[in-house]
PDB file of C-alpha atoms in Angstrom:
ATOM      1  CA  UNK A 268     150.597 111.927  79.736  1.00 87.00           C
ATOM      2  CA  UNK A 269     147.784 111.015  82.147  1.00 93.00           C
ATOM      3  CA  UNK A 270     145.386 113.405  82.406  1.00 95.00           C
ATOM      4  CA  UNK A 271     141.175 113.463  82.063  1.00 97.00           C
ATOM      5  CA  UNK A 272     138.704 116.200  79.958  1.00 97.00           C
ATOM      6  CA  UNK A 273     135.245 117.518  80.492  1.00 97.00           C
ATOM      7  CA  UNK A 274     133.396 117.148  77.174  1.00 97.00           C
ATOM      8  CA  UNK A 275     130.120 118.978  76.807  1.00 97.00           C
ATOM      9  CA  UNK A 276     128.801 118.457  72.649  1.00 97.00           C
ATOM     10  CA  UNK A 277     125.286 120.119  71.512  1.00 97.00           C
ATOM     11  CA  UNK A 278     123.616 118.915  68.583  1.00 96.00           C
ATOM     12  CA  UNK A 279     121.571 121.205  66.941  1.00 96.00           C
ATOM     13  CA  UNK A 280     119.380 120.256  63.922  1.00 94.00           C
ATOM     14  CA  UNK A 281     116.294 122.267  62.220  1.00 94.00           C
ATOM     15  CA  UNK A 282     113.383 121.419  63.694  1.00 92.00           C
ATOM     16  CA  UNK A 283     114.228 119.592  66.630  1.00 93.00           C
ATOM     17  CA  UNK A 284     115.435 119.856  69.938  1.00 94.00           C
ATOM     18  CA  UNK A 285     118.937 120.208  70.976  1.00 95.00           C
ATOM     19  CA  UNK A 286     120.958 117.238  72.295  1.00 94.00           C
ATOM     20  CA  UNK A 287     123.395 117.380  75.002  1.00 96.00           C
ATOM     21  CA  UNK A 288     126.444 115.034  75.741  1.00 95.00           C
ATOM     22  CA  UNK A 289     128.575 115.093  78.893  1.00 96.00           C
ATOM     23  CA  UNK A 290     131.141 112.585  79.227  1.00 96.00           C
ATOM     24  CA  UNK A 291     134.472 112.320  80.906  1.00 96.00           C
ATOM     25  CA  UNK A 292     137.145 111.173  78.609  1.00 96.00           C
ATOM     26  CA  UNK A 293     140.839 109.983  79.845  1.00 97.00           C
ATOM     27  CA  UNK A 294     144.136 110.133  77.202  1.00 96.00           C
ATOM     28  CA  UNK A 295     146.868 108.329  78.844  1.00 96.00           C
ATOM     29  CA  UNK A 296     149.759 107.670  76.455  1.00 94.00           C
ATOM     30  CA  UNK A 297     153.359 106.227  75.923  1.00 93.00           C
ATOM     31  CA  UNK A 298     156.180 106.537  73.583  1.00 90.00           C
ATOM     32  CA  UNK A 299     158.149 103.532  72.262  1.00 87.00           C
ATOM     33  CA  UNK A 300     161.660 104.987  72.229  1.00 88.00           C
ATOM     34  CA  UNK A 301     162.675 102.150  69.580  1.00 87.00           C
ATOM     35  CA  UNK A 302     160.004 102.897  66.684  1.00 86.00           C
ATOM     36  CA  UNK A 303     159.720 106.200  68.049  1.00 87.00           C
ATOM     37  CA  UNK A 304     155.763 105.776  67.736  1.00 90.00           C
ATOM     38  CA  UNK A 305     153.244 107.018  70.617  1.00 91.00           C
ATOM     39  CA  UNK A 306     150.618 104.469  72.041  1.00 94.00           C
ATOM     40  CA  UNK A 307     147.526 106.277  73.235  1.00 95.00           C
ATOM     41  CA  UNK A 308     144.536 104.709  75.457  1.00 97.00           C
ATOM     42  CA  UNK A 309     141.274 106.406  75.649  1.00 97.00           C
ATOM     43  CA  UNK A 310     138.227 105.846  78.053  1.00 96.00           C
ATOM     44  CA  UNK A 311     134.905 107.131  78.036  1.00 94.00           C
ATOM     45  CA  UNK A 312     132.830 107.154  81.674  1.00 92.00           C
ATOM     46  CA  UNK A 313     130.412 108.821  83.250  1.00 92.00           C
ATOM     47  CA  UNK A 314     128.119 109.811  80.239  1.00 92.00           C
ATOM     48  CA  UNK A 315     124.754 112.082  80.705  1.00 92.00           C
ATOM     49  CA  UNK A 316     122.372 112.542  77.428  1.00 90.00           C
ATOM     50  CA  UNK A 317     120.184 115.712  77.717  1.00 91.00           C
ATOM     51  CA  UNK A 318     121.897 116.399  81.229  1.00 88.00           C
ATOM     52  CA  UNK A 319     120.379 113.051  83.014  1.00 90.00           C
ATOM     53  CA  UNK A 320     122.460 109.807  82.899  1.00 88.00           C
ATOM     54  CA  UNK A 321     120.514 107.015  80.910  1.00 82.00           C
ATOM     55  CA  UNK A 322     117.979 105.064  83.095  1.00 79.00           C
ATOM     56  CA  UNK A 323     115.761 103.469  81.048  1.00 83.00           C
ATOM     57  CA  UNK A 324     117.175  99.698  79.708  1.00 86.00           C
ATOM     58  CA  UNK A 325     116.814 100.336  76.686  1.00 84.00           C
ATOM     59  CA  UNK A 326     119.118 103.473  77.060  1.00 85.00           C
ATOM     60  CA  UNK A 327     121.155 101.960  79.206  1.00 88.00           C
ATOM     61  CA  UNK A 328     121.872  98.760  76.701  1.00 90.00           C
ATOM     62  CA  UNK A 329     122.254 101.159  74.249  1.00 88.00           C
ATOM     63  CA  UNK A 330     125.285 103.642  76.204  1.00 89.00           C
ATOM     64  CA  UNK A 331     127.101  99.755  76.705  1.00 91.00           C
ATOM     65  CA  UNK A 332     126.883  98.635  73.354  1.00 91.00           C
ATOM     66  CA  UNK A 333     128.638 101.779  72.182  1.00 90.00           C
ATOM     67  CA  UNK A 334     131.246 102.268  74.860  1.00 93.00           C
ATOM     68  CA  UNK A 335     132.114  98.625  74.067  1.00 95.00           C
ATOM     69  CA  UNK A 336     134.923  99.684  71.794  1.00 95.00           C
ATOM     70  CA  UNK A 337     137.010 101.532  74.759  1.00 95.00           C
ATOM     71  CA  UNK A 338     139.618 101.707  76.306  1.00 96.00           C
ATOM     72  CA  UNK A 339     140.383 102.598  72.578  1.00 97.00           C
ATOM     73  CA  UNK A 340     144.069 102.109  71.766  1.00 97.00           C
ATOM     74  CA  UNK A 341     145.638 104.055  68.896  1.00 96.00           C
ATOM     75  CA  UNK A 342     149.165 104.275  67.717  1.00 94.00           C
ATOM     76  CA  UNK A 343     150.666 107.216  66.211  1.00 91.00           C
ATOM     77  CA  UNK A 344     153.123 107.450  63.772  1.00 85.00           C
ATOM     78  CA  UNK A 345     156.200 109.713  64.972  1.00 73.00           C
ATOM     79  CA  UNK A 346     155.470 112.644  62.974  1.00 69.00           C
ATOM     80  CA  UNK A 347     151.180 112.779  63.503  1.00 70.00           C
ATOM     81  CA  UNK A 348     150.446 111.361  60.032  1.00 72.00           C
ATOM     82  CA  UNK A 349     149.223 107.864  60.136  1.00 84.00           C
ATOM     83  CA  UNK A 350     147.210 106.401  62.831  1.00 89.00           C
ATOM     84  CA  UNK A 351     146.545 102.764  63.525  1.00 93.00           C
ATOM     85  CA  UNK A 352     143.849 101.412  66.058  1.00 95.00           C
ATOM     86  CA  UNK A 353     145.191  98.511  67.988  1.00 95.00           C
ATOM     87  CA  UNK A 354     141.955  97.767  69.887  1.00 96.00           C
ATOM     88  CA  UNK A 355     139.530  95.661  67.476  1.00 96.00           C
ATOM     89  CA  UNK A 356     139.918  92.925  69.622  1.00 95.00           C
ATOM     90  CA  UNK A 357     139.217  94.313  72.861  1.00 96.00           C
ATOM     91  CA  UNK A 358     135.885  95.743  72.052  1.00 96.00           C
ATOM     92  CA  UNK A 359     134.638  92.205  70.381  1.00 96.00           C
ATOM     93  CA  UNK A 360     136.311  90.728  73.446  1.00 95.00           C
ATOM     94  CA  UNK A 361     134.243  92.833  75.388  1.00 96.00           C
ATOM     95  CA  UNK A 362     130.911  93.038  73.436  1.00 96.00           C
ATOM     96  CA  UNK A 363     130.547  89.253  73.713  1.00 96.00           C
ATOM     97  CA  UNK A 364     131.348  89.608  77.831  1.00 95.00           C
ATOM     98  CA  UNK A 365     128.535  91.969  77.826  1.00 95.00           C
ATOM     99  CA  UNK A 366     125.798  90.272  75.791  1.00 95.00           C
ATOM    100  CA  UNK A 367     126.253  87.108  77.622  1.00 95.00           C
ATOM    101  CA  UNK A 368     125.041  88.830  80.930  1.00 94.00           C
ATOM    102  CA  UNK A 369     122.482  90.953  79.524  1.00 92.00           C
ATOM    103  CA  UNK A 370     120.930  88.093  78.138  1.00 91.00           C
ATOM    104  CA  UNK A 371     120.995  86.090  81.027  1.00 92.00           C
ATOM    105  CA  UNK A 372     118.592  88.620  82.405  1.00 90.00           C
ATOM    106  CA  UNK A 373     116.637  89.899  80.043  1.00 86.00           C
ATOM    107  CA  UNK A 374     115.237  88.215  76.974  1.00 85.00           C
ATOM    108  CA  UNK A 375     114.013  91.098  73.945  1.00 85.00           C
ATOM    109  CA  UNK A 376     114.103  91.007  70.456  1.00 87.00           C
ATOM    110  CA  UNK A 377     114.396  94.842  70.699  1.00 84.00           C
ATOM    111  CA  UNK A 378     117.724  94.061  73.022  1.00 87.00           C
ATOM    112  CA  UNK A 379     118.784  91.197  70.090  1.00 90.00           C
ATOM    113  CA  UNK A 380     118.577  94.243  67.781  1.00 90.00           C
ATOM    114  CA  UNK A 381     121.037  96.354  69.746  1.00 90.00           C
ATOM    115  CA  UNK A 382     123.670  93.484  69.634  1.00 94.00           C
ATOM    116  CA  UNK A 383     123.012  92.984  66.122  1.00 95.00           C
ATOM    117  CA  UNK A 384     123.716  96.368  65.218  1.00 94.00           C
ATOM    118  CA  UNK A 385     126.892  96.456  67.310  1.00 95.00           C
ATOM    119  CA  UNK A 386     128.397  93.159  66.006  1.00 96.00           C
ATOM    120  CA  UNK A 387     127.850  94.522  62.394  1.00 96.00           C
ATOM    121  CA  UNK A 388     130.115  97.047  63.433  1.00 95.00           C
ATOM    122  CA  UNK A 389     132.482  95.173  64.757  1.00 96.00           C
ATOM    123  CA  UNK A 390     133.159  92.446  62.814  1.00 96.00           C
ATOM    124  CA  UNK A 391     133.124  94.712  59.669  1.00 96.00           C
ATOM    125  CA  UNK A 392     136.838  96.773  59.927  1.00 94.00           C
ATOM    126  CA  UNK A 393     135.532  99.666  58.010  1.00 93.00           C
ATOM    127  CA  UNK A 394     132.697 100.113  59.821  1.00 93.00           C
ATOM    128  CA  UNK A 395     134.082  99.910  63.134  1.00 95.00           C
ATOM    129  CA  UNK A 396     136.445 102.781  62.220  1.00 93.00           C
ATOM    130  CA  UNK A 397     133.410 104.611  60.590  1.00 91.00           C
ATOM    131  CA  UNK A 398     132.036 104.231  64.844  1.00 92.00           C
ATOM    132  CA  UNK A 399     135.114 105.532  66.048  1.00 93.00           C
ATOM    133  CA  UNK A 400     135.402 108.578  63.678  1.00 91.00           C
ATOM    134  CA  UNK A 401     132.273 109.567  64.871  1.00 90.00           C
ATOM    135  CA  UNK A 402     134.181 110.712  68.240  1.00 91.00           C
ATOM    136  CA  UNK A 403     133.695 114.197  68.017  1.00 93.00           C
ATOM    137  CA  UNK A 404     136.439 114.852  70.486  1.00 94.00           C
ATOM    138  CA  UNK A 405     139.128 112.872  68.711  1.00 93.00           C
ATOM    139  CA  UNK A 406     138.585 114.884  65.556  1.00 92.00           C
ATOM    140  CA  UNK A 407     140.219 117.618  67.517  1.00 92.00           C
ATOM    141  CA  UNK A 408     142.179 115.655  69.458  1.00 91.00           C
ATOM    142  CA  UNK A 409     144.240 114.532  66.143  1.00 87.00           C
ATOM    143  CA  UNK A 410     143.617 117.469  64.292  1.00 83.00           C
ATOM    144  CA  UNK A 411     146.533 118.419  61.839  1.00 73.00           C
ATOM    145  CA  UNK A 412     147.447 121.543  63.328  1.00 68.00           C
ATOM    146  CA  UNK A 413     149.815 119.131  65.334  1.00 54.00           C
ATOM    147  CA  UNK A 414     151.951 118.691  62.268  1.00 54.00           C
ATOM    148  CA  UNK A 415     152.544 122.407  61.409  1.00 55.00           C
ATOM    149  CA  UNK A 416     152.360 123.827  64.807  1.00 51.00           C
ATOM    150  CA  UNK A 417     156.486 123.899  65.744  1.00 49.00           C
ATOM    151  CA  UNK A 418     157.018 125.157  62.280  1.00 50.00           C
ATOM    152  CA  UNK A 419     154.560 127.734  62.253  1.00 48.00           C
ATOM    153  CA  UNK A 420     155.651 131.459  62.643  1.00 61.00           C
ATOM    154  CA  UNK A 421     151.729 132.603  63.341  1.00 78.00           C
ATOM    155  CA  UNK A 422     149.595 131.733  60.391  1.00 82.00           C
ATOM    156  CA  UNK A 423     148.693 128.298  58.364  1.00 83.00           C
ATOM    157  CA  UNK A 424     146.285 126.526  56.579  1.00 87.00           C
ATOM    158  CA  UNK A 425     144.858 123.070  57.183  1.00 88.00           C
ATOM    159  CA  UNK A 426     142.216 120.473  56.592  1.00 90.00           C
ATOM    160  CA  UNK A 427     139.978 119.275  59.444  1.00 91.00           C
ATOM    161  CA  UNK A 428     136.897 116.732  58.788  1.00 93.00           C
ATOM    162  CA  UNK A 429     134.366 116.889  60.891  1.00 95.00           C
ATOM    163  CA  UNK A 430     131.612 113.993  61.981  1.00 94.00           C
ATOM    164  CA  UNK A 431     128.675 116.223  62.310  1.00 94.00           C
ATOM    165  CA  UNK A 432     126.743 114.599  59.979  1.00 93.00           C
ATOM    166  CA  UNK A 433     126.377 111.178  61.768  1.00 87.00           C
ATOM    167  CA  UNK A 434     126.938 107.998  60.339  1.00 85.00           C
ATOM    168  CA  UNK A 435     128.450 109.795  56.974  1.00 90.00           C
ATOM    169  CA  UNK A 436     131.837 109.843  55.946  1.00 93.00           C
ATOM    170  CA  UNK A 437     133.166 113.207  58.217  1.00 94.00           C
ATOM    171  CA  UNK A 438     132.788 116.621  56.447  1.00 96.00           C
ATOM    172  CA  UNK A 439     135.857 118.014  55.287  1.00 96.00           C
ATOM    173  CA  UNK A 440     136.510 122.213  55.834  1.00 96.00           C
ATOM    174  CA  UNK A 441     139.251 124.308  54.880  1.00 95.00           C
ATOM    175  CA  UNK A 442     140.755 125.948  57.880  1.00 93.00           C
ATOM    176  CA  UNK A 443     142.995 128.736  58.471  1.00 92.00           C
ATOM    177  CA  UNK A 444     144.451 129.172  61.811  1.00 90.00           C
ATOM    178  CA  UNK A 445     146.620 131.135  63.536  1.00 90.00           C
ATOM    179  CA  UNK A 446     148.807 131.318  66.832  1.00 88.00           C
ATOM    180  CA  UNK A 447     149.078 134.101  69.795  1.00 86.00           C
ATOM    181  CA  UNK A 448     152.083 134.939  69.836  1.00 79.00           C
ATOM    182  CA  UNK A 449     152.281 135.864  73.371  1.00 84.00           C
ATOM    183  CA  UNK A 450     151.513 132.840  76.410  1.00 85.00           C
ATOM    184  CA  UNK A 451     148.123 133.174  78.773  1.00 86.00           C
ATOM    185  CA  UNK A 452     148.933 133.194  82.772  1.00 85.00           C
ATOM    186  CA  UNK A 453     148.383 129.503  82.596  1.00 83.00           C
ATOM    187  CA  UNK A 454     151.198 129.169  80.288  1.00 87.00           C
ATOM    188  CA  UNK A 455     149.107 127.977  77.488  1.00 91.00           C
ATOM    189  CA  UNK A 456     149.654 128.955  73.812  1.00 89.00           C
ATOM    190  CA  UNK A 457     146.104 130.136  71.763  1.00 92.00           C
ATOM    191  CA  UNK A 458     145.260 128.938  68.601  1.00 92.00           C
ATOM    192  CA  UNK A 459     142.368 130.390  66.590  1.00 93.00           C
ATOM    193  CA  UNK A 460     140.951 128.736  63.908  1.00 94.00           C
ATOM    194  CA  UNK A 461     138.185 130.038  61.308  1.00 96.00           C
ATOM    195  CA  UNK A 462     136.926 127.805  58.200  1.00 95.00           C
ATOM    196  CA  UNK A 463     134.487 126.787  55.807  1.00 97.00           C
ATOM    197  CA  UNK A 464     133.201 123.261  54.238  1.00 97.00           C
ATOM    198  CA  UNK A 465     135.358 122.742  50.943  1.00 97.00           C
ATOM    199  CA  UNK A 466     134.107 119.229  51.142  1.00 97.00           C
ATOM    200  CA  UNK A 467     133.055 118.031  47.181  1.00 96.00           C
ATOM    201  CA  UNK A 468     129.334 116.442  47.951  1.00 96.00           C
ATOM    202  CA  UNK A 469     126.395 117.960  47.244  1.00 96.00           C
ATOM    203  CA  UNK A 470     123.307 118.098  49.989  1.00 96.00           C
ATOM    204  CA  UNK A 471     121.868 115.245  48.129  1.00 95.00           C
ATOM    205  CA  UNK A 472     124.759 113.131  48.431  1.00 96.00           C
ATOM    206  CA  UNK A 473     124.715 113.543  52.498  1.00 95.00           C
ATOM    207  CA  UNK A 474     120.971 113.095  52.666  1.00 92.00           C
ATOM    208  CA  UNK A 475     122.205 109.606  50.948  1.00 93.00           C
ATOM    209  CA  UNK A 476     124.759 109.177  53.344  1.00 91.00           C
ATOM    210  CA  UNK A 477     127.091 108.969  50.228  1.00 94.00           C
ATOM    211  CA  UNK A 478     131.309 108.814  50.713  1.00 93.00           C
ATOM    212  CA  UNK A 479     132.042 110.290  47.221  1.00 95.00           C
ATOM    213  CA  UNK A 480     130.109 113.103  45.275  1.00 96.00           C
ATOM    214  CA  UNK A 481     127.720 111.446  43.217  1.00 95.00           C
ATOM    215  CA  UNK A 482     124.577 114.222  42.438  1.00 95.00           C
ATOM    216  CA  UNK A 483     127.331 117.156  41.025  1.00 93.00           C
ATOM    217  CA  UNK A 484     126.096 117.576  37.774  1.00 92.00           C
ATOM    218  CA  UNK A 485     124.898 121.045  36.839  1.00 90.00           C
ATOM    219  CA  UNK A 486     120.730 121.521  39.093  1.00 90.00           C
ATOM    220  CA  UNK A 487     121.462 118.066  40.116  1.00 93.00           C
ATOM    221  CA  UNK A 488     122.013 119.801  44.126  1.00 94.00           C
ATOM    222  CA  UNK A 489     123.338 122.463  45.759  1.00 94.00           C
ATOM    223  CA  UNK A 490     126.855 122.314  47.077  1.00 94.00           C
ATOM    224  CA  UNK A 491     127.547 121.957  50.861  1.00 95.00           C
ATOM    225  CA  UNK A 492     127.596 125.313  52.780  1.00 96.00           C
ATOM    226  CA  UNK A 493     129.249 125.734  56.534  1.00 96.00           C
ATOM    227  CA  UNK A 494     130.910 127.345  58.947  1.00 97.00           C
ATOM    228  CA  UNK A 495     133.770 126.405  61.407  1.00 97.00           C
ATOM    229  CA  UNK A 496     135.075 128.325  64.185  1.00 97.00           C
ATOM    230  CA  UNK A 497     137.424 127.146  67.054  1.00 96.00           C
ATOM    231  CA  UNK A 498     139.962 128.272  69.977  1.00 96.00           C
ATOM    232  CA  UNK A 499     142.575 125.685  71.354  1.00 94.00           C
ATOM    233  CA  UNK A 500     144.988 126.305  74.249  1.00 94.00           C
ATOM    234  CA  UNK A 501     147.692 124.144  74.320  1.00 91.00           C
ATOM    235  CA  UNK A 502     150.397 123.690  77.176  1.00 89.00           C
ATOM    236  CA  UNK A 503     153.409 126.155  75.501  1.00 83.00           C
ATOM    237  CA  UNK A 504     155.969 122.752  76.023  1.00 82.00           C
ATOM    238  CA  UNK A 505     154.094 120.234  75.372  1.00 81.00           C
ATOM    239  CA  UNK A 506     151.735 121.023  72.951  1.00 82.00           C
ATOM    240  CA  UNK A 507     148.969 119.219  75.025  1.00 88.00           C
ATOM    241  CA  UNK A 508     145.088 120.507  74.936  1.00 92.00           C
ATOM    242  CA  UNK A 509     144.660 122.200  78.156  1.00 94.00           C
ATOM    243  CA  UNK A 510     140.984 123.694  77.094  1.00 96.00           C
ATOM    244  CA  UNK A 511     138.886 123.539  73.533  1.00 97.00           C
ATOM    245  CA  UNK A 512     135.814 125.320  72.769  1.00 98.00           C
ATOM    246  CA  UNK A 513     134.527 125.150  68.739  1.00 97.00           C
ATOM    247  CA  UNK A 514     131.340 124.807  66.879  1.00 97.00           C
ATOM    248  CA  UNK A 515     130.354 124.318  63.169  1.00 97.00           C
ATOM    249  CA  UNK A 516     127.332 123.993  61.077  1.00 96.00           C
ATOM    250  CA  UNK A 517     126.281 122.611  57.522  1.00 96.00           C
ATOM    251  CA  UNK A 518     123.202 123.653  55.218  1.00 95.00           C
ATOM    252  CA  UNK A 519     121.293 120.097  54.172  1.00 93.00           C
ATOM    253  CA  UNK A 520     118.396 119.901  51.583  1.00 93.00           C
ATOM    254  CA  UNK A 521     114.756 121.430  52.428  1.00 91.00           C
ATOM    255  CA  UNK A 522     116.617 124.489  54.177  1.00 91.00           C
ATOM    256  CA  UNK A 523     117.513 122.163  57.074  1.00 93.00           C
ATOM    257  CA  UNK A 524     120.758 122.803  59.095  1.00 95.00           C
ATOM    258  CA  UNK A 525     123.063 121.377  61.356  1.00 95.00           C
ATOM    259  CA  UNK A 526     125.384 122.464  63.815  1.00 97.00           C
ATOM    260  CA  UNK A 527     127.185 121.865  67.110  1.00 96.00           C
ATOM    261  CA  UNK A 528     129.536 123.639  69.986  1.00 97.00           C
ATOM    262  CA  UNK A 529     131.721 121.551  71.829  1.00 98.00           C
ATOM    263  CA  UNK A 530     133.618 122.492  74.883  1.00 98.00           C
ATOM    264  CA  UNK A 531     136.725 120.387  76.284  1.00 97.00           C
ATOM    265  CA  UNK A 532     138.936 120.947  79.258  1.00 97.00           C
ATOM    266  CA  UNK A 533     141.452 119.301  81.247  1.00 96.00           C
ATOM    267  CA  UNK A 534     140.060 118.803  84.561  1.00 96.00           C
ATOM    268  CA  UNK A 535     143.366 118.850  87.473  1.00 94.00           C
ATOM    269  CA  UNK A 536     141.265 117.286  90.493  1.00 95.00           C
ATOM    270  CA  UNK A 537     140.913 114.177  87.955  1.00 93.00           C
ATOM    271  CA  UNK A 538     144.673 113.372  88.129  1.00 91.00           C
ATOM    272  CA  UNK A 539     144.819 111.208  90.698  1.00 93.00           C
ATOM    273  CA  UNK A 540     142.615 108.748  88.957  1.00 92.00           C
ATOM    274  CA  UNK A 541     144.251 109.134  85.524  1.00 92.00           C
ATOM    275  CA  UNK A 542     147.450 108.163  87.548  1.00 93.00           C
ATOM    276  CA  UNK A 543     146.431 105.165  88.896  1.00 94.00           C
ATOM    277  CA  UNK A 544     145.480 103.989  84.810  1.00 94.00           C
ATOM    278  CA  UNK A 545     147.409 101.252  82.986  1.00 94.00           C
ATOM    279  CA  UNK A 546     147.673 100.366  79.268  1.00 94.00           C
ATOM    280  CA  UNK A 547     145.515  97.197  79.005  1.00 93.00           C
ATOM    281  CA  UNK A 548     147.827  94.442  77.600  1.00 89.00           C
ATOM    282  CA  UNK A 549     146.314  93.070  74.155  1.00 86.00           C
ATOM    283  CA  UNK A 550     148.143  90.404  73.629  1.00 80.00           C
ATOM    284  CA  UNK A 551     147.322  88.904  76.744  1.00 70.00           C
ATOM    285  CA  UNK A 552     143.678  88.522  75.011  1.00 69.00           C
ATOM    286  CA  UNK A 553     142.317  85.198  74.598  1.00 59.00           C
ATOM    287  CA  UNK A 554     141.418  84.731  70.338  1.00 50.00           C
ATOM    288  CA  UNK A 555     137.708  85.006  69.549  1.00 44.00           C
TER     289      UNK A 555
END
């Protein structure tokens, strides 16, 4: 598979304005016919925030320091379940590239703090994952309808977790889903998908940016409320996203809320490009 999306995420939060993200994402994968396990390369380009691409430097230092960490590499285990990222190296590899030319231009110790930041995440395993969960697109991407999906008959239930809270362990909803049984004139299959959060922490615990539910004793907070909707349509042989549209929100303390639509779809006239992609060799990187 070598193919490019269209990703279009707004972030909508009580209060505030809405954020927009556009971004161009490219899958290109592989299967090793010996462990039977599929490589898959990721790459991120041509990003707009709020529908204007950054300009400022401090925006622009910012973008870099967090697309440091593709091409992402992830293996898959043969039947969807476990998931490995191969590509630690390559974004460290690549952050310290990076740095060393934007320092031999500009000298700030609000730039030093951007680095900082970054190189806590990278040189910290857990965290760096934490980063790369907060891929909105990859949460759907992986999502575990992929294990059920040849055995379903039209109906089943799931678990999806969700990173709209950012920088918090994703939210986890309940989420039934079921599958048209008849093909679209693109010869895509539909999925639907309707849920709610089923997720144990309380409001309190997210406003701590806790992992576990700590505040759950009886008027300590209220539980987590939120809706998930979502419509898939997959390529009926291979299973493949072909288009995504979904959205979700959560109820936080004070009566704030949160919520987001997101919008993916494969975009043909980017073939050409996605065919010219290779898998970057990691081994062939030099040791930190």
């Amino acid at each position: 598979m070598k193919r490019v999306y269209g990703i279009t995420i707004v972030f909508e939060k009580t209060g505030e304005e809405k954020q927009t993200l556009r971004f161009e994402i490219e899958v290109i994968s592989k299967k090793d016919e010996i462990t039977k396990k599929w490589l898959f390369q990721f790459d991120k380009r041509n990003e707009f925030i709020n529908n204007r691409k950054p300009d400022l430097i401090a925006e622009k230092i910012a973008v870099e320091c967090g697309k440091v960490i593709y091409p992402l590499q992830i293996e898959v285990g043969n039947n969807w379940s476990t998931k490995v990222v191969k590509s630690r190296k390559l974004a460290i590899s690549q952050l310290k590239e990076f740095e060393e030319k934007t320092k031999m231009i500009y000298k700030s110790s609000f730039i030093d703090t951007y680095f900082l930041k970054t190189w806590e995440t990278l040189n910290d395993p857990e965290k760096y994952l934490r980063a790369i969960e907060q891929n909105m697109f990859l949460s759907f991407f992986f999502a575990p309808l992929y294990l059920q999906y040849n055995a379903l008959d039209d109906t089943a239930e799931t678990i999806m977790n969700l990173p709209i809270v950012p920088f918090t362990k994703p939210i986890e909803y309940s989420i039934k889903q079921k599958v048209s049984p008849k093909q679209t004139r693109f010869n895509t299959v539909t999925v639907n998908q309707k849920g709610t959060i089923t997720d144990k922490r309380t409001q309190k615990d997210i406003s701590n940016g806790f992992d576990e539910p700590i505040f759950i004793g009886k008027g300590q907070s209220k539980s987590l409320m939120g809706k998930f909707i979502s419509k898939y349509e997959l390529h009926s042989a291979t299973n493949i996203i072909h288009s995504l549209t979904a959205e979700a929100d959560i109820s936080l303390e004070d009566s704030k809320k949160l919520a987001f639509q997101l919008q993916a779809y494969y975009l043909p006239e980017r073939d050409k490009i996605a065919a010219q992609s290779k898998f970057i060799n990691l081994t062939e990187l030099k040791q930190s």
